[in-house]
Short mmCIF file of C-alpha atoms in Angstrom, two decimals:
data_model
loop_
_atom_site.label_atom_id
_atom_site.label_comp_id
_atom_site.label_asym_id
_atom_site.label_seq_id
_atom_site.Cartn_x
_atom_site.Cartn_y
_atom_site.Cartn_z
CA MET O 1 31.68 32.13 2.03
CA LEU O 2 31.94 29.61 -0.73
CA PHE O 3 31.06 26.89 1.64
CA SER O 4 27.87 28.31 2.89
CA TYR O 5 26.83 29.25 -0.57
CA LEU O 6 27.35 25.84 -1.78
CA LEU O 7 25.57 24.33 1.13
CA VAL O 8 22.55 26.51 0.72
CA SER O 9 22.15 25.93 -2.92
CA GLY O 10 22.82 22.24 -2.22
CA ILE O 11 19.91 22.13 0.18
CA THR O 12 17.64 23.78 -2.30
CA THR O 13 18.49 21.45 -5.09
CA GLY O 14 18.37 18.59 -2.42
CA ALA O 15 14.95 19.62 -1.39
CA LEU O 16 13.77 19.15 -5.04
CA TYR O 17 15.45 15.92 -5.37
CA ALA O 18 13.60 14.88 -2.18
CA LEU O 19 10.29 15.71 -3.88
CA ILE O 20 11.36 13.70 -6.83
CA ALA O 21 12.38 10.75 -4.57
CA LEU O 22 9.08 11.03 -2.63
CA GLY O 23 7.18 10.51 -5.91
CA ILE O 24 9.38 7.49 -6.67
CA VAL O 25 8.95 5.94 -3.26
CA ILE O 26 5.26 6.38 -2.95
CA VAL O 27 4.65 4.38 -6.24
CA ASN O 28 7.22 1.84 -5.17
CA LYS O 29 5.82 1.31 -1.77
CA ALA O 30 2.42 0.76 -3.04
CA SER O 31 3.05 -1.28 -6.19
CA GLY O 32 6.61 -2.54 -5.92
CA VAL O 33 7.36 -0.70 -9.22
CA ILE O 34 10.14 1.63 -10.06
CA ASN O 35 8.37 4.32 -12.29
CA PHE O 36 11.09 5.07 -14.90
CA ALA O 37 8.66 7.53 -16.31
CA HIS O 38 8.86 9.61 -13.22
CA GLY O 39 11.20 12.13 -14.71
CA GLU O 40 9.26 12.50 -17.85
CA LEU O 41 6.12 13.30 -15.67
CA LEU O 42 8.24 16.01 -14.17
CA MET O 43 9.32 17.32 -17.53
CA VAL O 44 5.85 17.40 -19.01
CA ALA O 45 4.68 19.17 -15.92
CA GLY O 46 7.32 21.81 -16.25
CA PHE O 47 6.12 22.57 -19.81
CA VAL O 48 2.52 22.70 -18.60
CA ALA O 49 3.62 25.12 -16.17
CA TRP O 50 5.36 27.17 -18.75
CA THR O 51 2.37 27.27 -20.95
CA LEU O 52 0.03 28.45 -18.05
CA HIS O 53 2.46 30.83 -16.75
CA VAL O 54 4.41 32.29 -19.76
CA GLY O 55 2.06 31.42 -22.39
CA LEU O 56 -1.34 32.23 -20.88
CA GLN O 57 0.21 34.74 -18.44
CA LEU O 58 -1.56 33.19 -15.45
CA PRO O 59 -0.10 34.03 -12.02
CA TYR O 60 2.62 31.71 -10.59
CA GLY O 61 0.48 30.49 -7.81
CA VAL O 62 -2.34 29.71 -10.24
CA ALA O 63 0.02 27.93 -12.74
CA LEU O 64 1.32 26.07 -9.78
CA LEU O 65 -2.27 24.72 -8.86
CA GLY O 66 -3.12 24.11 -12.41
CA THR O 67 -0.14 22.11 -13.04
CA VAL O 68 -0.40 20.02 -9.79
CA ALA O 69 -4.21 19.34 -10.87
CA ILE O 70 -3.02 18.30 -14.44
CA GLY O 71 -0.22 16.18 -12.94
CA PHE O 72 -2.80 14.37 -10.74
CA ALA O 73 -5.05 13.75 -13.83
CA VAL O 74 -2.04 12.52 -15.84
CA GLY O 75 -1.27 9.93 -13.11
CA VAL O 76 -4.79 8.76 -13.02
CA LEU O 77 -4.79 8.52 -16.86
CA THR O 78 -1.57 6.49 -17.01
CA ASP O 79 -2.74 4.07 -14.42
CA ARG O 80 -5.91 3.51 -16.47
CA ILE O 81 -4.22 3.08 -19.64
CA ALA O 82 -0.79 1.68 -18.92
CA PHE O 83 -0.92 -0.18 -15.62
CA ARG O 84 -4.52 -1.27 -14.91
CA PRO O 85 -4.39 -3.64 -17.95
CA LEU O 86 -1.26 -5.23 -16.44
CA ALA O 87 -2.62 -5.66 -13.00
CA ASN O 88 -1.92 -9.42 -13.07
CA ALA O 89 1.15 -9.50 -15.05
CA ASP O 90 4.57 -9.76 -13.44
CA LEU O 91 6.60 -6.93 -12.17
CA VAL O 92 8.89 -6.77 -15.11
CA SER O 93 6.21 -6.09 -17.37
CA LEU O 94 4.97 -3.26 -15.23
CA VAL O 95 8.44 -1.78 -15.15
CA LEU O 96 8.75 -2.07 -18.87
CA ALA O 97 5.38 -0.17 -19.15
CA THR O 98 6.83 2.75 -17.14
CA VAL O 99 9.82 2.81 -19.72
CA GLY O 100 7.42 2.82 -22.55
CA LEU O 101 5.41 5.62 -21.00
CA SER O 102 8.60 7.71 -20.60
CA PHE O 103 9.18 7.54 -24.40
CA ILE O 104 5.54 8.38 -25.14
CA LEU O 105 5.74 11.47 -22.73
CA LYS O 106 9.01 12.65 -24.38
CA GLY O 107 7.68 12.26 -27.82
CA THR O 108 4.47 14.00 -26.92
CA ALA O 109 6.46 16.86 -25.25
CA ARG O 110 8.48 17.23 -28.60
CA LEU O 111 5.23 17.32 -30.59
CA ILE O 112 3.61 20.07 -28.41
CA TRP O 113 6.55 22.30 -27.14
CA GLY O 114 8.87 22.05 -30.22
CA GLY O 115 12.13 20.26 -31.25
CA LYS O 116 15.12 18.91 -29.35
CA ALA O 117 16.95 21.98 -29.36
CA ASP O 118 14.46 24.17 -27.67
CA TYR O 119 15.30 25.37 -24.11
CA LEU O 120 12.37 27.37 -22.73
CA SER O 121 13.24 29.53 -19.91
CA PHE O 122 10.96 30.23 -17.00
CA PRO O 123 10.82 33.78 -15.54
CA PRO O 124 12.41 34.21 -12.09
CA LEU O 125 9.85 34.60 -9.18
CA THR O 126 11.92 37.10 -7.05
CA GLN O 127 14.75 39.66 -7.55
CA ALA O 128 18.06 38.16 -8.21
CA GLU O 129 19.93 40.02 -5.55
CA PRO O 130 21.30 37.81 -2.84
CA ILE O 131 20.49 38.40 0.79
CA LEU O 132 23.25 38.21 3.42
CA LEU O 133 22.18 36.39 6.55
CA GLY O 134 25.19 36.73 8.82
CA PRO O 135 27.77 34.37 7.18
CA LEU O 136 25.10 32.85 4.86
CA MET O 137 24.58 34.15 1.46
CA ILE O 138 21.01 33.33 0.05
CA ILE O 139 19.38 33.85 -3.25
CA PRO O 140 15.70 34.69 -2.59
CA GLN O 141 14.67 32.47 -5.37
CA GLN O 142 16.33 29.45 -3.37
CA LEU O 143 14.32 30.37 -0.23
CA VAL O 144 11.06 30.44 -2.11
CA VAL O 145 11.94 26.92 -3.70
CA THR O 146 13.00 25.41 -0.38
CA ALA O 147 9.94 26.74 1.40
CA GLY O 148 7.78 25.45 -1.28
CA ALA O 149 9.33 22.06 -1.29
CA LEU O 150 8.96 22.01 2.52
CA ALA O 151 5.25 22.92 2.44
CA VAL O 152 4.81 20.08 -0.12
CA MET O 153 6.52 17.62 2.09
CA ILE O 154 4.52 18.66 5.26
CA ALA O 155 1.15 18.38 3.26
CA PHE O 156 2.38 14.93 2.09
CA ALA O 157 3.20 13.83 5.60
CA ALA O 158 -0.30 15.24 6.81
CA PHE O 159 -2.09 13.24 3.87
CA PHE O 160 -0.46 9.93 4.99
CA ARG O 161 -0.95 10.42 8.77
CA LEU O 162 -4.36 12.02 8.83
CA THR O 163 -6.61 11.11 5.88
CA THR O 164 -8.32 7.80 5.38
CA ALA O 165 -6.98 7.76 1.75
CA GLY O 166 -3.52 8.02 3.11
CA LYS O 167 -4.02 5.44 5.62
CA MET O 168 -5.43 3.12 2.88
CA MET O 169 -2.33 3.61 0.90
CA GLN O 170 -0.15 2.86 3.80
CA ALA O 171 -2.22 -0.29 4.76
CA THR O 172 -2.08 -1.53 1.13
CA ALA O 173 1.72 -1.04 1.14
CA ASP O 174 1.99 -2.92 4.38
CA ASN O 175 -0.03 -5.87 3.48
CA ALA O 176 -2.22 -5.76 0.24
CA LYS O 177 -4.15 -8.98 1.19
CA ALA O 178 -5.27 -7.77 4.42
CA ALA O 179 -6.26 -4.43 2.78
CA LYS O 180 -8.56 -6.28 0.45
CA LEU O 181 -10.06 -8.28 3.27
CA VAL O 182 -11.42 -5.05 4.92
CA GLY O 183 -12.84 -3.97 1.59
CA ILE O 184 -10.12 -1.62 0.44
CA ARG O 185 -10.23 -1.41 -3.35
CA THR O 186 -6.56 -1.96 -3.98
CA ASP O 187 -6.75 -1.32 -7.51
CA ARG O 188 -7.95 2.20 -6.66
CA VAL O 189 -5.20 2.48 -4.27
CA TYR O 190 -2.42 1.80 -6.90
CA MET O 191 -4.24 4.41 -9.02
CA MET O 192 -4.04 6.82 -6.16
CA ALA O 193 -0.31 6.07 -5.75
CA PHE O 194 0.44 6.80 -9.39
CA ALA O 195 -1.69 9.92 -9.11
CA VAL O 196 -0.12 11.26 -5.97
CA GLY O 197 3.40 10.51 -7.24
CA SER O 198 2.69 12.23 -10.46
CA LEU O 199 1.18 15.24 -8.48
CA ILE O 200 4.36 15.54 -6.37
CA ALA O 201 6.47 15.33 -9.65
CA ALA O 202 4.26 18.29 -10.91
CA ALA O 203 4.83 20.29 -7.76
CA ALA O 204 8.58 19.69 -7.97
CA ALA O 205 8.68 20.66 -11.56
CA VAL O 206 6.91 24.02 -10.94
CA LEU O 207 9.13 25.00 -8.04
CA MET O 208 12.05 23.93 -10.16
CA ALA O 209 11.25 25.57 -13.55
CA PRO O 210 12.54 29.06 -12.49
CA LEU O 211 15.89 27.65 -11.49
CA THR O 212 16.62 25.64 -14.76
CA LEU O 213 15.86 25.51 -18.47
CA LEU O 214 13.10 23.39 -19.78
CA TYR O 215 13.78 20.85 -22.52
CA PRO O 216 12.26 17.49 -23.49
CA ASP O 217 15.30 15.43 -22.33
CA MET O 218 15.58 16.94 -18.79
CA GLY O 219 13.56 14.08 -17.33
CA PHE O 220 16.06 11.25 -17.21
CA LEU O 221 18.67 13.13 -15.38
CA LEU O 222 16.32 14.31 -12.83
CA PHE O 223 14.89 10.83 -12.48
CA VAL O 224 18.46 9.38 -11.79
CA LYS O 225 18.94 11.99 -9.10
CA GLY O 226 15.56 11.27 -7.38
CA PHE O 227 16.20 7.62 -7.67
CA ALA O 228 19.75 8.05 -6.22
CA ALA O 229 18.02 9.83 -3.30
CA ALA O 230 15.27 7.20 -2.95
CA VAL O 231 17.75 4.33 -2.97
CA VAL O 232 20.00 6.12 -0.21
CA GLY O 233 16.81 6.43 1.79
CA GLY O 234 15.86 2.86 1.37
CA LEU O 235 13.23 3.04 -1.56
CA THR O 236 10.19 2.59 0.67
CA SER O 237 10.91 5.17 3.60
CA LEU O 238 9.45 8.62 2.93
CA PRO O 239 11.70 10.27 5.65
CA GLY O 240 14.50 8.46 4.03
CA ALA O 241 13.59 9.97 0.48
CA VAL O 242 13.78 13.46 2.04
CA LEU O 243 17.01 12.73 3.87
CA GLY O 244 18.46 11.17 0.65
CA GLY O 245 17.60 13.95 -1.46
CA ILE O 246 19.12 16.56 0.73
CA LEU O 247 22.25 14.34 0.91
CA VAL O 248 22.42 13.97 -2.80
CA GLY O 249 22.01 17.81 -3.34
CA VAL O 250 24.53 18.98 -0.94
CA VAL O 251 27.25 16.34 -2.00
CA GLU O 252 26.58 17.32 -5.68
CA SER O 253 26.83 21.04 -4.82
CA LEU O 254 29.95 20.75 -2.77
CA ALA O 255 31.67 18.36 -5.35
CA GLY O 256 30.89 20.95 -8.02
CA GLY O 257 32.32 23.83 -6.06
CA TYR O 258 35.50 22.23 -4.76
CA ILE O 259 36.44 19.75 -7.22
CA HIS O 260 35.02 20.48 -10.73
CA SER O 261 31.62 20.96 -12.21
CA SER O 262 31.86 17.70 -14.11
CA ALA O 263 31.94 16.05 -10.66
CA MET O 264 28.39 17.07 -10.10
CA GLU O 265 27.01 14.39 -12.26
CA VAL O 266 29.08 11.70 -10.63
CA ALA O 267 28.69 12.68 -6.93
CA PRO O 268 25.15 11.19 -6.53
CA PHE O 269 26.43 7.69 -7.59
CA LEU O 270 29.30 7.93 -5.19
CA VAL O 271 26.71 8.70 -2.56
CA ILE O 272 24.80 5.74 -3.42
CA MET O 273 27.73 3.48 -3.39
CA ALA O 274 29.00 4.68 -0.11
CA VAL O 275 25.68 4.25 1.45
CA LEU O 276 24.99 0.88 -0.03
CA ILE O 277 28.35 -0.39 1.25
CA VAL O 278 27.69 0.73 4.77
CA ARG O 279 24.01 0.05 4.87
CA PRO O 280 22.76 -2.07 2.12
CA THR O 281 18.94 -1.63 2.78
CA GLY O 282 19.35 2.25 2.78
CA LEU O 283 19.64 4.68 5.64
CA LEU O 284 16.18 4.55 6.80
CA ASP O 285 14.83 1.24 5.65
CA PHE O 286 14.72 -1.53 8.24
CA ALA O 287 14.64 -5.18 7.33
CA LYS O 288 12.46 -5.02 4.42
CA VAL O 289 12.98 -7.25 1.44
CA ARG O 290 13.34 -5.45 -1.87
CA ARG O 291 11.06 -6.31 -4.75
CA VAL O 292 12.61 -4.61 -7.61
CA MET D 1 -26.90 -18.62 6.85
CA LEU D 2 -24.05 -19.45 4.48
CA ALA D 3 -24.75 -21.98 1.85
CA VAL D 4 -21.80 -23.01 -0.49
CA GLN D 5 -22.87 -25.12 -3.61
CA HIS D 6 -20.79 -26.86 -6.10
CA LEU D 7 -17.77 -24.46 -5.74
CA LYS D 8 -15.17 -24.87 -8.15
CA VAL D 9 -11.91 -22.96 -8.24
CA ALA D 10 -8.91 -23.45 -10.62
CA TYR D 11 -5.50 -21.53 -10.93
CA GLY D 12 -4.89 -21.95 -14.73
CA PRO D 13 -5.30 -25.65 -15.64
CA THR D 14 -4.91 -26.89 -11.97
CA GLU D 15 -8.27 -27.42 -10.23
CA VAL D 16 -7.88 -26.78 -6.57
CA LEU D 17 -11.49 -27.18 -5.55
CA ARG D 18 -13.36 -29.60 -7.72
CA ASP D 19 -16.98 -29.53 -6.08
CA VAL D 20 -17.33 -28.15 -2.77
CA SER D 21 -20.77 -27.99 -0.99
CA PHE D 22 -21.55 -27.31 2.59
CA ASP D 23 -23.70 -25.08 4.97
CA VAL D 24 -22.87 -23.02 7.88
CA PRO D 25 -26.14 -22.70 9.85
CA GLU D 26 -26.89 -19.34 11.52
CA GLY D 27 -25.35 -18.94 15.02
CA LYS D 28 -23.28 -22.10 14.77
CA ILE D 29 -19.54 -22.62 14.65
CA VAL D 30 -18.59 -24.94 11.71
CA ALA D 31 -14.94 -26.36 11.32
CA LEU D 32 -13.35 -26.96 7.96
CA LEU D 33 -10.42 -29.32 8.36
CA GLY D 34 -8.01 -31.05 6.02
CA GLY D 35 -4.37 -31.78 5.44
CA ASN D 36 -1.74 -29.46 3.82
CA GLY D 37 -2.88 -28.53 0.22
CA SER D 38 -6.44 -29.82 0.66
CA GLY D 39 -7.66 -26.47 -0.43
CA LYS D 40 -8.92 -25.10 2.90
CA THR D 41 -7.47 -21.57 2.46
CA THR D 42 -8.71 -21.61 -1.14
CA VAL D 43 -12.26 -22.03 -0.02
CA LEU D 44 -12.00 -19.21 2.23
CA ASN D 45 -10.54 -17.01 -0.42
CA ALA D 46 -13.27 -18.01 -2.87
CA LEU D 47 -15.81 -17.07 -0.11
CA THR D 48 -14.42 -13.56 0.35
CA GLY D 49 -13.72 -12.72 -3.25
CA LEU D 50 -9.84 -12.95 -3.22
CA VAL D 51 -10.06 -15.54 -5.84
CA ARG D 52 -12.96 -15.88 -8.38
CA PRO D 53 -14.70 -19.22 -8.41
CA ARG D 54 -14.90 -20.82 -11.72
CA ALA D 55 -18.37 -22.26 -10.95
CA GLY D 56 -20.77 -22.77 -8.08
CA SER D 57 -22.69 -20.44 -5.77
CA VAL D 58 -21.86 -18.79 -2.37
CA ARG D 59 -25.20 -17.58 -0.79
CA LEU D 60 -25.24 -15.50 2.40
CA LYS D 61 -28.96 -15.47 3.65
CA GLY D 62 -29.92 -16.02 0.09
CA GLU D 63 -27.81 -13.30 -1.41
CA GLU D 64 -25.48 -14.50 -4.05
CA CYS D 65 -21.78 -13.54 -3.41
CA ALA D 66 -19.90 -15.79 -5.83
CA GLY D 67 -17.96 -13.73 -8.34
CA LYS D 68 -18.38 -10.44 -6.47
CA ARG D 69 -15.57 -8.12 -5.52
CA PRO D 70 -14.13 -8.46 -1.85
CA ASP D 71 -15.60 -5.06 -0.83
CA GLU D 72 -19.10 -6.12 -2.10
CA ILE D 73 -18.85 -9.32 -0.26
CA ILE D 74 -17.76 -7.58 3.05
CA ARG D 75 -20.64 -5.21 2.72
CA ALA D 76 -22.92 -8.32 2.30
CA GLY D 77 -21.57 -9.54 5.67
CA ILE D 78 -18.69 -11.98 5.23
CA ALA D 79 -15.44 -11.22 6.77
CA GLN D 80 -12.18 -13.21 6.99
CA VAL D 81 -9.40 -13.34 9.50
CA PRO D 82 -6.50 -14.20 7.28
CA GLN D 83 -3.95 -16.78 8.40
CA GLY D 84 -0.58 -15.63 9.75
CA ARG D 85 -2.24 -12.57 11.32
CA ASP D 86 -1.43 -10.24 8.39
CA VAL D 87 -1.83 -7.13 10.50
CA TRP D 88 -0.45 -3.76 9.26
CA PRO D 89 2.72 -3.58 11.15
CA SER D 90 3.59 0.05 10.58
CA MET D 91 0.27 1.30 11.70
CA THR D 92 -1.10 1.46 15.35
CA VAL D 93 -3.44 -0.89 16.76
CA ALA D 94 -6.33 1.81 16.80
CA GLU D 95 -5.61 2.60 13.08
CA ASN D 96 -5.68 -1.13 12.21
CA LEU D 97 -9.03 -1.46 13.94
CA GLU D 98 -10.51 1.78 12.39
CA LEU D 99 -9.49 0.88 9.02
CA GLY D 100 -11.65 -2.29 9.42
CA ALA D 101 -14.46 -0.06 9.13
CA VAL D 102 -13.49 1.47 5.98
CA THR D 103 -16.65 0.23 4.01
CA ARG D 104 -18.90 1.74 6.72
CA ARG D 105 -20.45 5.16 6.99
CA ASP D 106 -22.34 4.57 10.29
CA ARG D 107 -20.11 6.44 12.66
CA ALA D 108 -21.94 6.01 15.94
CA ALA D 109 -22.04 2.20 15.26
CA ILE D 110 -18.50 2.17 14.47
CA ALA D 111 -17.46 3.80 17.66
CA GLU D 112 -19.71 1.20 19.51
CA ASP D 113 -18.08 -1.66 17.61
CA LEU D 114 -14.57 -0.37 18.56
CA GLU D 115 -15.61 -0.25 22.12
CA ALA D 116 -16.89 -3.87 21.81
CA VAL D 117 -13.55 -5.11 20.33
CA TYR D 118 -11.63 -3.37 23.17
CA ASP D 119 -14.07 -5.08 25.66
CA LEU D 120 -13.33 -8.46 24.17
CA PHE D 121 -9.62 -7.84 24.04
CA PRO D 122 -8.63 -5.48 26.84
CA GLN D 123 -4.96 -5.74 26.15
CA LEU D 124 -5.72 -3.95 22.77
CA ARG D 125 -7.25 -0.89 24.58
CA GLU D 126 -4.00 -0.52 26.68
CA LYS D 127 -1.84 -0.86 23.55
CA ARG D 128 -4.01 0.91 21.00
CA LYS D 129 -1.36 3.53 20.38
CA ARG D 130 1.61 1.00 19.78
CA ARG D 131 2.55 -0.09 16.41
CA ALA D 132 0.76 -3.49 15.54
CA GLY D 133 4.12 -4.95 14.44
CA SER D 134 5.51 -4.60 17.94
CA LEU D 135 2.78 -6.82 19.36
CA SER D 136 3.13 -10.36 20.39
CA GLY D 137 1.66 -13.02 18.16
CA GLY D 138 -1.42 -13.62 20.16
CA GLU D 139 -2.07 -9.91 20.39
CA GLN D 140 -1.51 -9.53 16.57
CA GLN D 141 -4.08 -12.34 16.26
CA MET D 142 -6.58 -10.23 18.58
CA VAL D 143 -5.95 -7.36 16.16
CA ALA D 144 -6.68 -9.42 13.03
CA ILE D 145 -9.80 -10.54 14.64
CA GLY D 146 -10.81 -7.22 15.94
CA ARG D 147 -10.17 -5.71 12.53
CA ALA D 148 -12.53 -8.31 10.73
CA LEU D 149 -15.27 -7.51 13.49
CA MET D 150 -14.99 -3.90 12.59
CA THR D 151 -16.51 -4.81 9.20
CA ARG D 152 -19.64 -5.81 11.22
CA PRO D 153 -19.78 -9.28 9.73
CA ARG D 154 -22.76 -11.62 9.88
CA CYS D 155 -20.61 -14.70 9.15
CA LEU D 156 -16.84 -14.75 10.30
CA LEU D 157 -14.25 -16.84 8.44
CA MET D 158 -11.18 -17.68 10.49
CA ASP D 159 -8.14 -19.17 8.87
CA GLU D 160 -6.16 -21.22 11.45
CA PRO D 161 -6.38 -18.69 14.36
CA SER D 162 -4.19 -21.00 16.51
CA ALA D 163 -1.51 -21.41 14.03
CA GLY D 164 1.86 -20.30 15.34
CA LEU D 165 0.51 -19.30 18.81
CA ALA D 166 2.18 -20.34 22.10
CA PRO D 167 0.17 -23.31 23.61
CA ALA D 168 -0.69 -21.09 26.48
CA VAL D 169 -2.40 -18.48 24.30
CA VAL D 170 -4.36 -21.16 22.29
CA GLY D 171 -6.69 -21.48 25.11
CA ASP D 172 -7.40 -17.75 25.01
CA MET D 173 -8.21 -17.87 21.39
CA VAL D 174 -10.59 -20.72 21.84
CA ASP D 175 -12.37 -18.81 24.60
CA ALA D 176 -12.44 -15.69 22.18
CA VAL D 177 -14.01 -17.74 19.40
CA LEU D 178 -16.84 -19.13 21.80
CA GLU D 179 -17.33 -15.69 23.15
CA LEU D 180 -17.88 -14.30 19.55
CA ASN D 181 -20.40 -17.08 19.01
CA ARG D 182 -22.23 -16.33 22.19
CA ARG D 183 -22.55 -12.79 20.87
CA ASN D 184 -24.61 -14.36 17.95
CA LEU D 185 -21.87 -14.57 15.14
CA THR D 186 -21.86 -17.42 12.90
CA ILE D 187 -18.25 -18.87 12.47
CA LEU D 188 -16.58 -20.99 9.88
CA ILE D 189 -13.22 -21.91 11.13
CA VAL D 190 -10.42 -23.51 9.22
CA GLU D 191 -8.07 -25.52 11.43
CA GLN D 192 -5.04 -27.93 11.27
CA ASN D 193 -5.38 -28.32 15.04
CA VAL D 194 -8.05 -30.82 15.54
CA GLY D 195 -8.13 -30.07 19.23
CA VAL D 196 -9.11 -26.45 18.71
CA ALA D 197 -11.82 -27.52 16.07
CA ALA D 198 -13.18 -30.07 18.37
CA ALA D 199 -13.39 -27.52 21.28
CA VAL D 200 -15.27 -24.93 19.34
CA ALA D 201 -17.28 -26.50 16.44
CA GLU D 202 -20.53 -28.15 16.40
CA TYR D 203 -20.21 -29.52 12.85
CA ALA D 204 -17.13 -30.33 10.97
CA HIS D 205 -16.32 -30.85 7.29
CA VAL D 206 -13.18 -32.63 6.08
CA LEU D 207 -11.71 -31.54 2.85
CA GLN D 208 -9.60 -33.85 0.73
CA ASN D 209 -8.28 -33.24 -2.81
CA GLY D 210 -10.72 -30.24 -3.31
CA GLU D 211 -13.86 -32.14 -2.31
CA ILE D 212 -15.64 -32.59 1.09
CA ALA D 213 -14.73 -36.05 2.01
CA VAL D 214 -16.70 -36.51 5.23
CA SER D 215 -19.11 -34.29 7.25
CA GLY D 216 -20.91 -34.55 10.56
CA PRO D 217 -21.25 -33.35 13.95
CA ALA D 218 -17.88 -32.41 15.41
CA ASP D 219 -18.10 -34.66 18.47
CA GLY D 220 -18.39 -37.96 16.67
CA LEU D 221 -16.36 -37.04 13.56
CA LEU D 222 -13.23 -35.57 15.40
CA ASP D 223 -13.20 -38.49 17.81
CA ASP D 224 -13.37 -41.13 15.15
CA PRO D 225 -9.86 -42.69 14.86
CA ALA D 226 -10.55 -43.84 11.19
CA VAL D 227 -11.39 -40.23 10.22
CA LEU D 228 -8.32 -38.79 11.95
CA ARG D 229 -6.09 -41.54 10.38
CA SER D 230 -7.40 -41.26 6.72
CA TYR D 231 -8.04 -37.54 6.31
CA LEU D 232 -5.88 -35.75 8.86
CA GLY D 233 -2.78 -37.81 9.19
CA ARG D 234 -3.16 -38.62 12.74
#
């Protein structure tokens, strides 16, 4: 019973880590940059969702759509303000710009949503009573979150496979020079990558909010988990990011249940080390040279 | 068709092209030759807007292209087949070709052009669902050419289409270039391989140290031992 409970809750958090990892991977694929502000984008989106849902009493679905739209806009804006002016600078400057952005977002969140010690809670979406499915004990909330994460992933895969915008992003990631030579505006593609990455962070935040408390410093830890998942998956592979997320979530949950709750924070790094020893390029990344 | 005048390109303080002027007459194949580092690829990149020229003009049928963005130049009618085949390896052949038409909205004509590319390179029709990265070097070169054709260019720039190809395939590439020209396409071809240049081009320009050193009809120029020795290291 304990195992199945830990497994299900591990998959749930893993699905959220997978979403965070997807956002990191999509930005990295397009631009070669690891966005160190990804966790802060998530945190801000969590607060925005709280304002819409708790503050303005909008229904959860509306708050979700609103937050996702605002997340997209924040991505566009950060590209314009922080990254576009650095388009011809080296990669290190861009990475530092993301670090700077993370501080700005954290400061802004403190200004708007209160001091450091404020932990805002998000109301649960469903009843708290667990459902028993044979040997599995499932909390309805987890089911909603996992289904939501899955829906976002499917929408995301469809975007890449079926839309011209998605294909333009794929082409730019594959070979930016060739993309320019057919007339793809690669500067717009990079903006799109930041915007979509930020949008996914927002979706993850809204799904996660009912399971956790919101505070301005929550971003970095979530970024680390997502980054771990992305590295495990190979940093440029979207399916790898999903697999890595689930793996990190499950290992973390099992470590917390069977060893000690303090082991939860260490577990993702043990996963990274183990994977990198066995497959230095990540689980699903084949023969690609890493840029950062 | 394409008139390049006093083109200058510099990377920082380093002048790569000092003063390049030449014409590509409508319906002709013109070769641009030169040793390593003579600036051949830079000329093409300046023509397609990948690098911004410091001075000079590039006119396509009178329309000024110098200083414009690549997408604007592509809409004007200049397309480049990059060196080293630069296909998008993780995408299928069909996706590579279809994205070539990303600047266009004329759906019916795009479908016609796709058929024309498949007629020109029947292997690509058979392998249209395969990932481009899994094709042979010659087939990837076909994808790169087909993708450039999908922009519906008036003037096609080809950067060493024979480089890295097996000798048996180079002949096919020469045939493809001649066939495109028969279909009324004006072509500027950059080559290291003098044999390929001589086989396709009517005129040739030889680039040295960022300037056009000699020009003339390809037949005389590329048979001249003095030219081959002084400029092309033969």
